[in-house]
Amino acid sequence: MTADKSTAGEWRHEFDFIEFVRQTAASSGRRDVTHGIGDDCAVLQPPSGEHLLVSSDTLNEGVHFFSSDTPESIGHKALAVNLSDLAACGASPLWACLNISLPRLDECWLRGFFTGFMRLARRHKVALIGGDTTHGALSISITVTGHSRRPLLRGTAQAGDLVAISGQIGSAAFALKHRHHPAGRALSRALQWPQPRLDIGQTIAPFASAAIDVSDGLAADLSHLCQASGLSACVDLHAIPVHPLVKRHAPNWPALVLAGGDDYQLLFTLAPSDKHKLPPDCHVIGHLQATANNSPPVRVLDNGRELMLQTAGYRHFQ
Ligand code: ADP
Ligand code: MG
């Protein structure tokens, strides 16, 4: 890491922050960045013969995070949710742009935010290559770019495919709902420090038939995949991997698991003949079939009994 020449308490305007960002981001080690931060545009060398994948996500205070969250966790999560979209497409990350709107130039907060952001960026070899810094309500918008030989999409699943999921579902929604409960605090890492499943995305990319990341809720995101593929899903509630604390402390755990969001695990489909290729942290939870007249896109069975689902998931405008 390049030494940060500015010391705490010295920033007077946004150019002091941008200079700090430029110095800190300079040592990404990526040789495909010809020119990073400092000019009107970054100059980049895309990998030859591969697809470039681009995705953006915005986080607003009061909607996506609380003002009481640590700046480190906000910086981490802002990048993590973006990298999760690359993971869902089976891509490897390359570069990121960071657009940030700030109510004031709070140097201590910004250093914390940047520590969380850069730690995750370094872990996944993402170069920060530009952005914008403006005055306004606290809002963070990130654009990430990745590359892939075989991008995974939502609309390419086949009837008869298995539905699989990585990791555990419902921990983040539980932590959000029970923030002051000891079990909620025990699971708060899932909410504040989600880990983008780039490992899983790259492993399944050669054989999965479709994929999506679970950000809005399992049922809602699975319906998006089903609708894009023109199919219906049947899921076994008890096959969904759920943390034991969630099952023990939330009598309504099926609702948290199906309709809660912020999991950032990967939901994907595969041919039954590829089941032996499933990575260790992944489980089959159901299968896809042709859509029958008037049947919902997702049916969930609880010991053979069909659950009535609220599949809408999170919506910004109701
Ligand atoms: P311009 O007015 O030409 O857009 P800026 O002063 O906004 O230039 O930015 C100067 C340089 O700093 C540019 O390379 C820009 O991409 C970068 N930059 C500005 N804000 C950020 C930020 N929040 N994160 C990363 N890079 C930034
Ligand atoms: Mg600018």
PDB file of N, CA and C in Angstrom, residues 88 150-153 156-157 161-162 200-201 203-211 267-271 274 277:
ATOM      1  N   ALA A  88     -22.826 -13.607  -9.285  1.00  0.00           N
ATOM      2  CA  ALA A  88     -24.011 -14.269  -9.835  1.00  0.00           C
ATOM      3  C   ALA A  88     -23.842 -14.574 -11.320  1.00  0.00           C
ATOM      4  N   ARG A 150     -17.833 -17.405 -19.919  1.00  0.00           N
ATOM      5  CA  ARG A 150     -19.183 -17.951 -20.082  1.00  0.00           C
ATOM      6  C   ARG A 150     -20.086 -17.297 -19.038  1.00  0.00           C
ATOM      7  N   PRO A 151     -20.613 -16.090 -19.323  1.00  0.00           N
ATOM      8  CA  PRO A 151     -21.440 -15.407 -18.319  1.00  0.00           C
ATOM      9  C   PRO A 151     -22.696 -16.202 -17.993  1.00  0.00           C
ATOM     10  N   LEU A 152     -23.003 -16.292 -16.707  1.00  0.00           N
ATOM     11  CA  LEU A 152     -24.229 -16.951 -16.250  1.00  0.00           C
ATOM     12  C   LEU A 152     -25.350 -15.929 -16.232  1.00  0.00           C
ATOM     13  N   LEU A 153     -26.525 -16.297 -16.735  1.00  0.00           N
ATOM     14  CA  LEU A 153     -27.656 -15.363 -16.775  1.00  0.00           C
ATOM     15  C   LEU A 153     -28.850 -15.980 -16.070  1.00  0.00           C
ATOM     16  N   THR A 156     -31.778 -18.700 -18.618  1.00  0.00           N
ATOM     17  CA  THR A 156     -31.302 -19.817 -19.432  1.00  0.00           C
ATOM     18  C   THR A 156     -31.488 -21.177 -18.753  1.00  0.00           C
ATOM     19  N   ALA A 157     -32.312 -21.225 -17.693  1.00  0.00           N
ATOM     20  CA  ALA A 157     -32.563 -22.502 -17.014  1.00  0.00           C
ATOM     21  C   ALA A 157     -33.475 -23.373 -17.877  1.00  0.00           C
ATOM     22  N   ASP A 161     -34.259 -28.965 -14.450  1.00  0.00           N
ATOM     23  CA  ASP A 161     -33.037 -28.593 -13.716  1.00  0.00           C
ATOM     24  C   ASP A 161     -33.290 -28.600 -12.216  1.00  0.00           C
ATOM     25  N   LEU A 162     -32.216 -28.839 -11.468  1.00  0.00           N
ATOM     26  CA  LEU A 162     -32.265 -28.703 -10.009  1.00  0.00           C
ATOM     27  C   LEU A 162     -32.039 -27.247  -9.643  1.00  0.00           C
ATOM     28  N   ILE A 200     -17.943 -19.273  -5.428  1.00  0.00           N
ATOM     29  CA  ILE A 200     -18.987 -20.174  -5.926  1.00  0.00           C
ATOM     30  C   ILE A 200     -19.306 -19.846  -7.388  1.00  0.00           C
ATOM     31  N   GLY A 201     -19.465 -18.544  -7.693  1.00  0.00           N
ATOM     32  CA  GLY A 201     -19.839 -18.138  -9.053  1.00  0.00           C
ATOM     33  C   GLY A 201     -18.859 -18.681 -10.086  1.00  0.00           C
ATOM     34  N   THR A 203     -16.824 -21.208  -9.717  1.00  0.00           N
ATOM     35  CA  THR A 203     -16.810 -22.679  -9.735  1.00  0.00           C
ATOM     36  C   THR A 203     -17.978 -23.246 -10.539  1.00  0.00           C
ATOM     37  N   ILE A 204     -19.164 -22.610 -10.411  1.00  0.00           N
ATOM     38  CA  ILE A 204     -20.352 -23.172 -11.072  1.00  0.00           C
ATOM     39  C   ILE A 204     -20.505 -22.690 -12.517  1.00  0.00           C
ATOM     40  N   ALA A 205     -19.762 -21.610 -12.877  1.00  0.00           N
ATOM     41  CA  ALA A 205     -19.959 -21.009 -14.211  1.00  0.00           C
ATOM     42  C   ALA A 205     -19.869 -22.020 -15.360  1.00  0.00           C
ATOM     43  N   PRO A 206     -18.944 -23.014 -15.315  1.00  0.00           N
ATOM     44  CA  PRO A 206     -18.847 -23.922 -16.459  1.00  0.00           C
ATOM     45  C   PRO A 206     -20.059 -24.848 -16.623  1.00  0.00           C
ATOM     46  N   PHE A 207     -20.836 -25.115 -15.543  1.00  0.00           N
ATOM     47  CA  PHE A 207     -21.911 -26.110 -15.686  1.00  0.00           C
ATOM     48  C   PHE A 207     -23.288 -25.610 -15.286  1.00  0.00           C
ATOM     49  N   ALA A 208     -23.405 -24.522 -14.498  1.00  0.00           N
ATOM     50  CA  ALA A 208     -24.741 -24.066 -14.075  1.00  0.00           C
ATOM     51  C   ALA A 208     -25.515 -23.591 -15.298  1.00  0.00           C
ATOM     52  N   SER A 209     -26.859 -23.739 -15.257  1.00  0.00           N
ATOM     53  CA  SER A 209     -27.659 -23.316 -16.416  1.00  0.00           C
ATOM     54  C   SER A 209     -28.180 -21.893 -16.253  1.00  0.00           C
ATOM     55  N   ALA A 210     -28.300 -21.397 -15.010  1.00  0.00           N
ATOM     56  CA  ALA A 210     -28.745 -20.026 -14.753  1.00  0.00           C
ATOM     57  C   ALA A 210     -28.376 -19.681 -13.316  1.00  0.00           C
ATOM     58  N   ALA A 211     -28.300 -18.390 -12.999  1.00  0.00           N
ATOM     59  CA  ALA A 211     -27.964 -17.991 -11.624  1.00  0.00           C
ATOM     60  C   ALA A 211     -28.447 -16.579 -11.349  1.00  0.00           C
ATOM     61  N   LEU A 267     -28.100 -18.307  -5.929  1.00  0.00           N
ATOM     62  CA  LEU A 267     -29.175 -19.247  -6.229  1.00  0.00           C
ATOM     63  C   LEU A 267     -28.952 -19.629  -7.683  1.00  0.00           C
ATOM     64  N   PHE A 268     -28.846 -20.933  -7.976  1.00  0.00           N
ATOM     65  CA  PHE A 268     -28.518 -21.314  -9.348  1.00  0.00           C
ATOM     66  C   PHE A 268     -29.181 -22.628  -9.716  1.00  0.00           C
ATOM     67  N   THR A 269     -29.182 -22.911 -10.987  1.00  0.00           N
ATOM     68  CA  THR A 269     -29.825 -24.129 -11.485  1.00  0.00           C
ATOM     69  C   THR A 269     -28.790 -24.961 -12.247  1.00  0.00           C
ATOM     70  N   LEU A 270     -29.025 -26.264 -12.268  1.00  0.00           N
ATOM     71  CA  LEU A 270     -28.079 -27.159 -12.950  1.00  0.00           C
ATOM     72  C   LEU A 270     -28.828 -28.415 -13.398  1.00  0.00           C
ATOM     73  N   ALA A 271     -28.302 -29.071 -14.411  1.00  0.00           N
ATOM     74  CA  ALA A 271     -28.886 -30.339 -14.861  1.00  0.00           C
ATOM     75  C   ALA A 271     -28.645 -31.390 -13.777  1.00  0.00           C
ATOM     76  N   ASP A 274     -25.342 -33.043 -13.468  1.00  0.00           N
ATOM     77  CA  ASP A 274     -24.180 -32.285 -12.968  1.00  0.00           C
ATOM     78  C   ASP A 274     -24.180 -32.159 -11.450  1.00  0.00           C
ATOM     79  N   LYS A 277     -21.112 -32.130  -9.331  1.00  0.00           N
ATOM     80  CA  LYS A 277     -20.171 -30.998  -9.424  1.00  0.00           C
ATOM     81  C   LYS A 277     -20.478 -29.898  -8.405  1.00  0.00           C
TER      82      LYS A 277
END
